[in-house]
């Protein structure tokens, strides 16, 4: 039973979502403000947090910033429908995914399972470490190194990097990346993949020749340079 922390100041909505998730096999605890949500998230008792962007006082964006400063636990953001700026900022700060509000409890449960599933199991592929140029991945332990230096990656970032590494030299479409890394189809106008990959590029840095190890292939997807 995965333990979920739901941080939302809307007591009625949070209670409804919590009741549904509990009935769907999750363990759920609630926090209704950013400060208590951060303290609970960093307590080490939860597998994943659901964090509303529109919190009173300390915003959900600031709460995410503080959580990410100390933990790589998966975080799913609840954002206002159509509010692209909060969505992009949340992803840039390390949110694993987002769900627009108002959301269907069933969709929220499906997104949570997708994130947790991808974070706890390696895809059906050859076992052992994976090396592409200066990149080394250990999918079983969810560890990543670049030029011998450990990388701090969110669960979703690790998933994306693993998919690209396993397909090094081949262009991988955004829909395939979304299915394999986020566990869901790519929605129209969804920029999640682009934002996550921008963060990964910053963490990796350039190759010796100055190129990014992850190349954008116009209108097709992304490709990792084989090394």
Short mmCIF file of N, CA, C and O in Angstrom, two decimals, residues 106-171:
data_model
loop_
_atom_site.label_atom_id
_atom_site.label_comp_id
_atom_site.label_asym_id
_atom_site.label_seq_id
_atom_site.Cartn_x
_atom_site.Cartn_y
_atom_site.Cartn_z
N UNK A 106 -10.01 9.29 -10.49
CA UNK A 106 -9.49 8.12 -11.20
C UNK A 106 -8.22 8.47 -11.98
O UNK A 106 -7.27 7.69 -12.02
N UNK A 107 -8.20 9.67 -12.59
CA UNK A 107 -7.00 10.09 -13.32
C UNK A 107 -5.84 10.31 -12.36
O UNK A 107 -4.70 9.93 -12.65
N UNK A 108 -6.12 10.93 -11.21
CA UNK A 108 -5.07 11.15 -10.22
C UNK A 108 -4.47 9.83 -9.77
O UNK A 108 -3.25 9.68 -9.69
N UNK A 109 -5.32 8.85 -9.48
CA UNK A 109 -4.83 7.54 -9.05
C UNK A 109 -3.97 6.90 -10.14
O UNK A 109 -2.92 6.30 -9.85
N UNK A 110 -4.39 7.03 -11.39
CA UNK A 110 -3.63 6.44 -12.49
C UNK A 110 -2.26 7.11 -12.63
O UNK A 110 -1.24 6.43 -12.87
N UNK A 111 -2.22 8.44 -12.48
CA UNK A 111 -0.94 9.14 -12.58
C UNK A 111 -0.01 8.74 -11.44
O UNK A 111 1.19 8.57 -11.64
N UNK A 112 -0.56 8.63 -10.24
CA UNK A 112 0.26 8.21 -9.09
C UNK A 112 0.85 6.83 -9.33
O UNK A 112 2.05 6.60 -9.09
N UNK A 113 0.04 5.91 -9.80
CA UNK A 113 0.53 4.55 -10.05
C UNK A 113 1.61 4.54 -11.13
O UNK A 113 2.59 3.80 -11.04
N UNK A 114 1.42 5.36 -12.16
CA UNK A 114 2.41 5.41 -13.24
C UNK A 114 3.75 5.89 -12.71
O UNK A 114 4.80 5.31 -13.03
N UNK A 115 3.76 6.94 -11.90
CA UNK A 115 5.01 7.47 -11.35
C UNK A 115 5.66 6.44 -10.42
O UNK A 115 6.87 6.18 -10.51
N UNK A 116 4.87 5.85 -9.55
CA UNK A 116 5.42 4.88 -8.60
C UNK A 116 5.92 3.62 -9.31
O UNK A 116 6.95 3.05 -8.95
N UNK A 117 5.19 3.20 -10.32
CA UNK A 117 5.60 2.00 -11.06
C UNK A 117 6.93 2.22 -11.76
O UNK A 117 7.83 1.39 -11.72
N UNK A 118 7.06 3.38 -12.41
CA UNK A 118 8.30 3.66 -13.13
C UNK A 118 9.47 3.89 -12.18
O UNK A 118 10.62 3.69 -12.53
N UNK A 119 9.16 4.31 -10.95
CA UNK A 119 10.22 4.58 -9.99
C UNK A 119 10.71 3.35 -9.26
O UNK A 119 11.75 3.37 -8.63
N UNK A 120 9.94 2.25 -9.34
CA UNK A 120 10.30 1.08 -8.53
C UNK A 120 10.69 -0.13 -9.36
O UNK A 120 11.23 -1.09 -8.82
N UNK A 121 10.44 -0.08 -10.66
CA UNK A 121 10.77 -1.24 -11.49
C UNK A 121 11.51 -0.79 -12.73
O UNK A 121 11.22 0.24 -13.31
N UNK A 122 12.46 -1.59 -13.14
CA UNK A 122 13.19 -1.32 -14.38
C UNK A 122 12.42 -1.93 -15.55
O UNK A 122 11.75 -2.94 -15.39
N UNK A 123 12.48 -1.33 -16.74
CA UNK A 123 11.79 -1.89 -17.89
C UNK A 123 12.39 -3.21 -18.31
O UNK A 123 13.51 -3.55 -17.95
N UNK A 124 11.62 -3.97 -19.07
CA UNK A 124 12.09 -5.27 -19.54
C UNK A 124 13.21 -5.05 -20.54
O UNK A 124 12.98 -4.71 -21.70
N UNK A 125 14.43 -5.18 -20.10
CA UNK A 125 15.60 -4.95 -20.93
C UNK A 125 16.77 -5.66 -20.27
O UNK A 125 16.66 -6.14 -19.15
N UNK A 126 17.91 -5.73 -20.97
CA UNK A 126 19.04 -6.43 -20.39
C UNK A 126 19.39 -5.88 -19.01
O UNK A 126 19.38 -4.67 -18.77
N UNK A 127 19.70 -6.79 -18.08
CA UNK A 127 20.01 -6.39 -16.71
C UNK A 127 21.41 -5.80 -16.65
O UNK A 127 22.20 -5.89 -17.57
N UNK A 128 21.73 -5.19 -15.51
CA UNK A 128 23.07 -4.67 -15.29
C UNK A 128 23.18 -3.20 -15.64
O UNK A 128 22.22 -2.54 -16.02
N UNK A 129 24.39 -2.69 -15.49
CA UNK A 129 24.63 -1.28 -15.74
C UNK A 129 24.58 -0.96 -17.23
O UNK A 129 24.82 -1.80 -18.08
N UNK A 130 24.28 0.29 -17.50
CA UNK A 130 24.15 0.77 -18.87
C UNK A 130 25.12 1.94 -19.04
O UNK A 130 25.07 2.90 -18.27
N UNK A 131 26.01 1.85 -20.02
CA UNK A 131 27.01 2.90 -20.25
C UNK A 131 26.89 3.44 -21.65
O UNK A 131 26.89 2.68 -22.62
N UNK A 132 26.76 4.77 -21.73
CA UNK A 132 26.72 5.46 -23.02
C UNK A 132 27.66 6.65 -22.92
O UNK A 132 27.34 7.64 -22.25
N UNK A 133 28.84 6.55 -23.54
CA UNK A 133 29.82 7.63 -23.42
C UNK A 133 30.17 7.87 -21.95
O UNK A 133 30.45 6.93 -21.20
N UNK A 134 30.09 9.13 -21.48
CA UNK A 134 30.42 9.43 -20.08
C UNK A 134 29.29 9.08 -19.11
O UNK A 134 29.46 9.25 -17.90
N UNK A 135 28.16 8.60 -19.62
CA UNK A 135 27.01 8.32 -18.78
C UNK A 135 27.01 6.86 -18.33
O UNK A 135 27.21 5.95 -19.14
N UNK A 136 26.77 6.64 -17.04
CA UNK A 136 26.61 5.29 -16.53
C UNK A 136 25.35 5.24 -15.67
O UNK A 136 25.16 6.06 -14.78
N UNK A 137 24.48 4.30 -15.99
CA UNK A 137 23.23 4.13 -15.26
C UNK A 137 23.18 2.76 -14.62
O UNK A 137 23.58 1.76 -15.23
N UNK A 138 22.67 2.69 -13.41
CA UNK A 138 22.39 1.44 -12.74
C UNK A 138 20.89 1.40 -12.48
O UNK A 138 20.42 1.91 -11.46
N UNK A 139 20.10 0.84 -13.41
CA UNK A 139 18.64 0.87 -13.27
C UNK A 139 18.14 0.16 -12.02
O UNK A 139 17.15 0.59 -11.43
N UNK A 140 18.80 -0.92 -11.61
CA UNK A 140 18.33 -1.67 -10.45
C UNK A 140 18.39 -0.82 -9.18
O UNK A 140 17.50 -0.86 -8.34
N UNK A 141 19.44 -0.01 -9.06
CA UNK A 141 19.61 0.84 -7.88
C UNK A 141 19.18 2.28 -8.13
O UNK A 141 19.26 3.11 -7.22
N UNK A 142 18.76 2.58 -9.36
CA UNK A 142 18.32 3.93 -9.72
C UNK A 142 19.42 4.95 -9.48
O UNK A 142 19.21 6.03 -8.94
N UNK A 143 20.65 4.60 -9.89
CA UNK A 143 21.80 5.48 -9.72
C UNK A 143 22.31 5.91 -11.09
O UNK A 143 22.31 5.13 -12.05
N UNK A 144 22.75 7.16 -11.17
CA UNK A 144 23.28 7.69 -12.42
C UNK A 144 24.57 8.44 -12.16
O UNK A 144 24.71 9.13 -11.15
N UNK A 145 25.54 8.29 -13.08
CA UNK A 145 26.81 9.01 -12.99
C UNK A 145 27.12 9.63 -14.35
O UNK A 145 26.84 9.04 -15.40
N UNK A 146 27.71 10.80 -14.32
CA UNK A 146 28.19 11.47 -15.53
C UNK A 146 29.65 11.86 -15.30
O UNK A 146 29.95 12.60 -14.38
N UNK A 147 30.53 11.31 -16.09
CA UNK A 147 31.98 11.51 -15.93
C UNK A 147 32.43 11.15 -14.51
O UNK A 147 33.26 11.82 -13.91
N UNK A 148 31.84 10.08 -13.97
CA UNK A 148 32.21 9.59 -12.66
C UNK A 148 31.60 10.35 -11.50
O UNK A 148 31.87 10.02 -10.34
N UNK A 149 30.78 11.34 -11.80
CA UNK A 149 30.15 12.16 -10.75
C UNK A 149 28.68 11.77 -10.64
O UNK A 149 27.97 11.67 -11.64
N UNK A 150 28.21 11.56 -9.41
CA UNK A 150 26.82 11.19 -9.21
C UNK A 150 25.87 12.29 -9.65
O UNK A 150 26.14 13.48 -9.46
N UNK A 151 24.75 11.89 -10.26
CA UNK A 151 23.73 12.83 -10.71
C UNK A 151 22.53 12.77 -9.78
O UNK A 151 22.06 11.68 -9.43
N UNK A 152 22.02 13.93 -9.37
CA UNK A 152 20.80 14.01 -8.59
C UNK A 152 19.63 14.17 -9.55
O UNK A 152 19.41 15.26 -10.09
N UNK A 153 18.91 13.09 -9.81
CA UNK A 153 17.81 13.10 -10.77
C UNK A 153 16.51 12.78 -10.07
O UNK A 153 16.47 11.96 -9.14
N UNK A 154 15.43 13.41 -10.53
CA UNK A 154 14.12 13.00 -10.06
C UNK A 154 13.78 11.66 -10.70
O UNK A 154 14.45 11.19 -11.64
N UNK A 155 12.73 11.02 -10.21
CA UNK A 155 12.31 9.74 -10.74
C UNK A 155 12.02 9.83 -12.24
O UNK A 155 12.45 8.99 -13.03
N UNK A 156 11.32 10.87 -12.64
CA UNK A 156 10.98 11.04 -14.05
C UNK A 156 12.21 11.32 -14.90
O UNK A 156 12.34 10.81 -16.01
N UNK A 157 13.12 12.13 -14.39
CA UNK A 157 14.35 12.42 -15.13
C UNK A 157 15.16 11.15 -15.34
O UNK A 157 15.70 10.92 -16.43
N UNK A 158 15.25 10.32 -14.31
CA UNK A 158 15.97 9.06 -14.47
C UNK A 158 15.31 8.20 -15.55
O UNK A 158 15.99 7.61 -16.39
N UNK A 159 13.98 8.12 -15.51
CA UNK A 159 13.27 7.31 -16.50
C UNK A 159 13.55 7.79 -17.92
O UNK A 159 13.81 6.99 -18.82
N UNK A 160 13.48 9.10 -18.13
CA UNK A 160 13.72 9.65 -19.46
C UNK A 160 15.15 9.36 -19.92
O UNK A 160 15.38 8.97 -21.07
N UNK A 161 16.10 9.57 -19.03
CA UNK A 161 17.50 9.34 -19.38
C UNK A 161 17.74 7.87 -19.70
O UNK A 161 18.48 7.54 -20.63
N UNK A 162 17.09 6.98 -18.95
CA UNK A 162 17.27 5.55 -19.21
C UNK A 162 16.70 5.16 -20.57
O UNK A 162 17.33 4.40 -21.33
N UNK A 163 15.52 5.68 -20.91
CA UNK A 163 14.92 5.36 -22.21
C UNK A 163 15.83 5.84 -23.34
O UNK A 163 16.08 5.10 -24.30
N UNK A 164 16.34 7.06 -23.23
CA UNK A 164 17.22 7.58 -24.28
C UNK A 164 18.53 6.81 -24.34
O UNK A 164 19.05 6.53 -25.43
N UNK A 165 19.08 6.43 -23.20
CA UNK A 165 20.34 5.69 -23.17
C UNK A 165 20.17 4.32 -23.80
O UNK A 165 21.05 3.84 -24.52
N UNK A 166 19.05 3.66 -23.52
CA UNK A 166 18.82 2.33 -24.10
C UNK A 166 18.61 2.41 -25.61
O UNK A 166 18.75 1.41 -26.31
N UNK A 167 18.28 3.60 -26.09
CA UNK A 167 18.05 3.79 -27.53
C UNK A 167 19.08 4.74 -28.12
O UNK A 167 18.79 5.43 -29.10
N UNK A 168 20.27 4.80 -27.52
CA UNK A 168 21.30 5.73 -27.98
C UNK A 168 21.55 5.58 -29.47
O UNK A 168 21.67 4.46 -29.99
N UNK A 169 21.59 6.72 -30.16
CA UNK A 169 21.79 6.71 -31.60
C UNK A 169 20.50 6.64 -32.39
O UNK A 169 20.52 6.82 -33.61
N UNK A 170 19.39 6.40 -31.72
CA UNK A 170 18.08 6.33 -32.39
C UNK A 170 17.20 7.46 -31.88
O UNK A 170 17.20 7.77 -30.70
N UNK A 171 16.44 8.07 -32.78
CA UNK A 171 15.51 9.12 -32.39
C UNK A 171 14.30 8.49 -31.71
O UNK A 171 13.69 7.56 -32.24
#
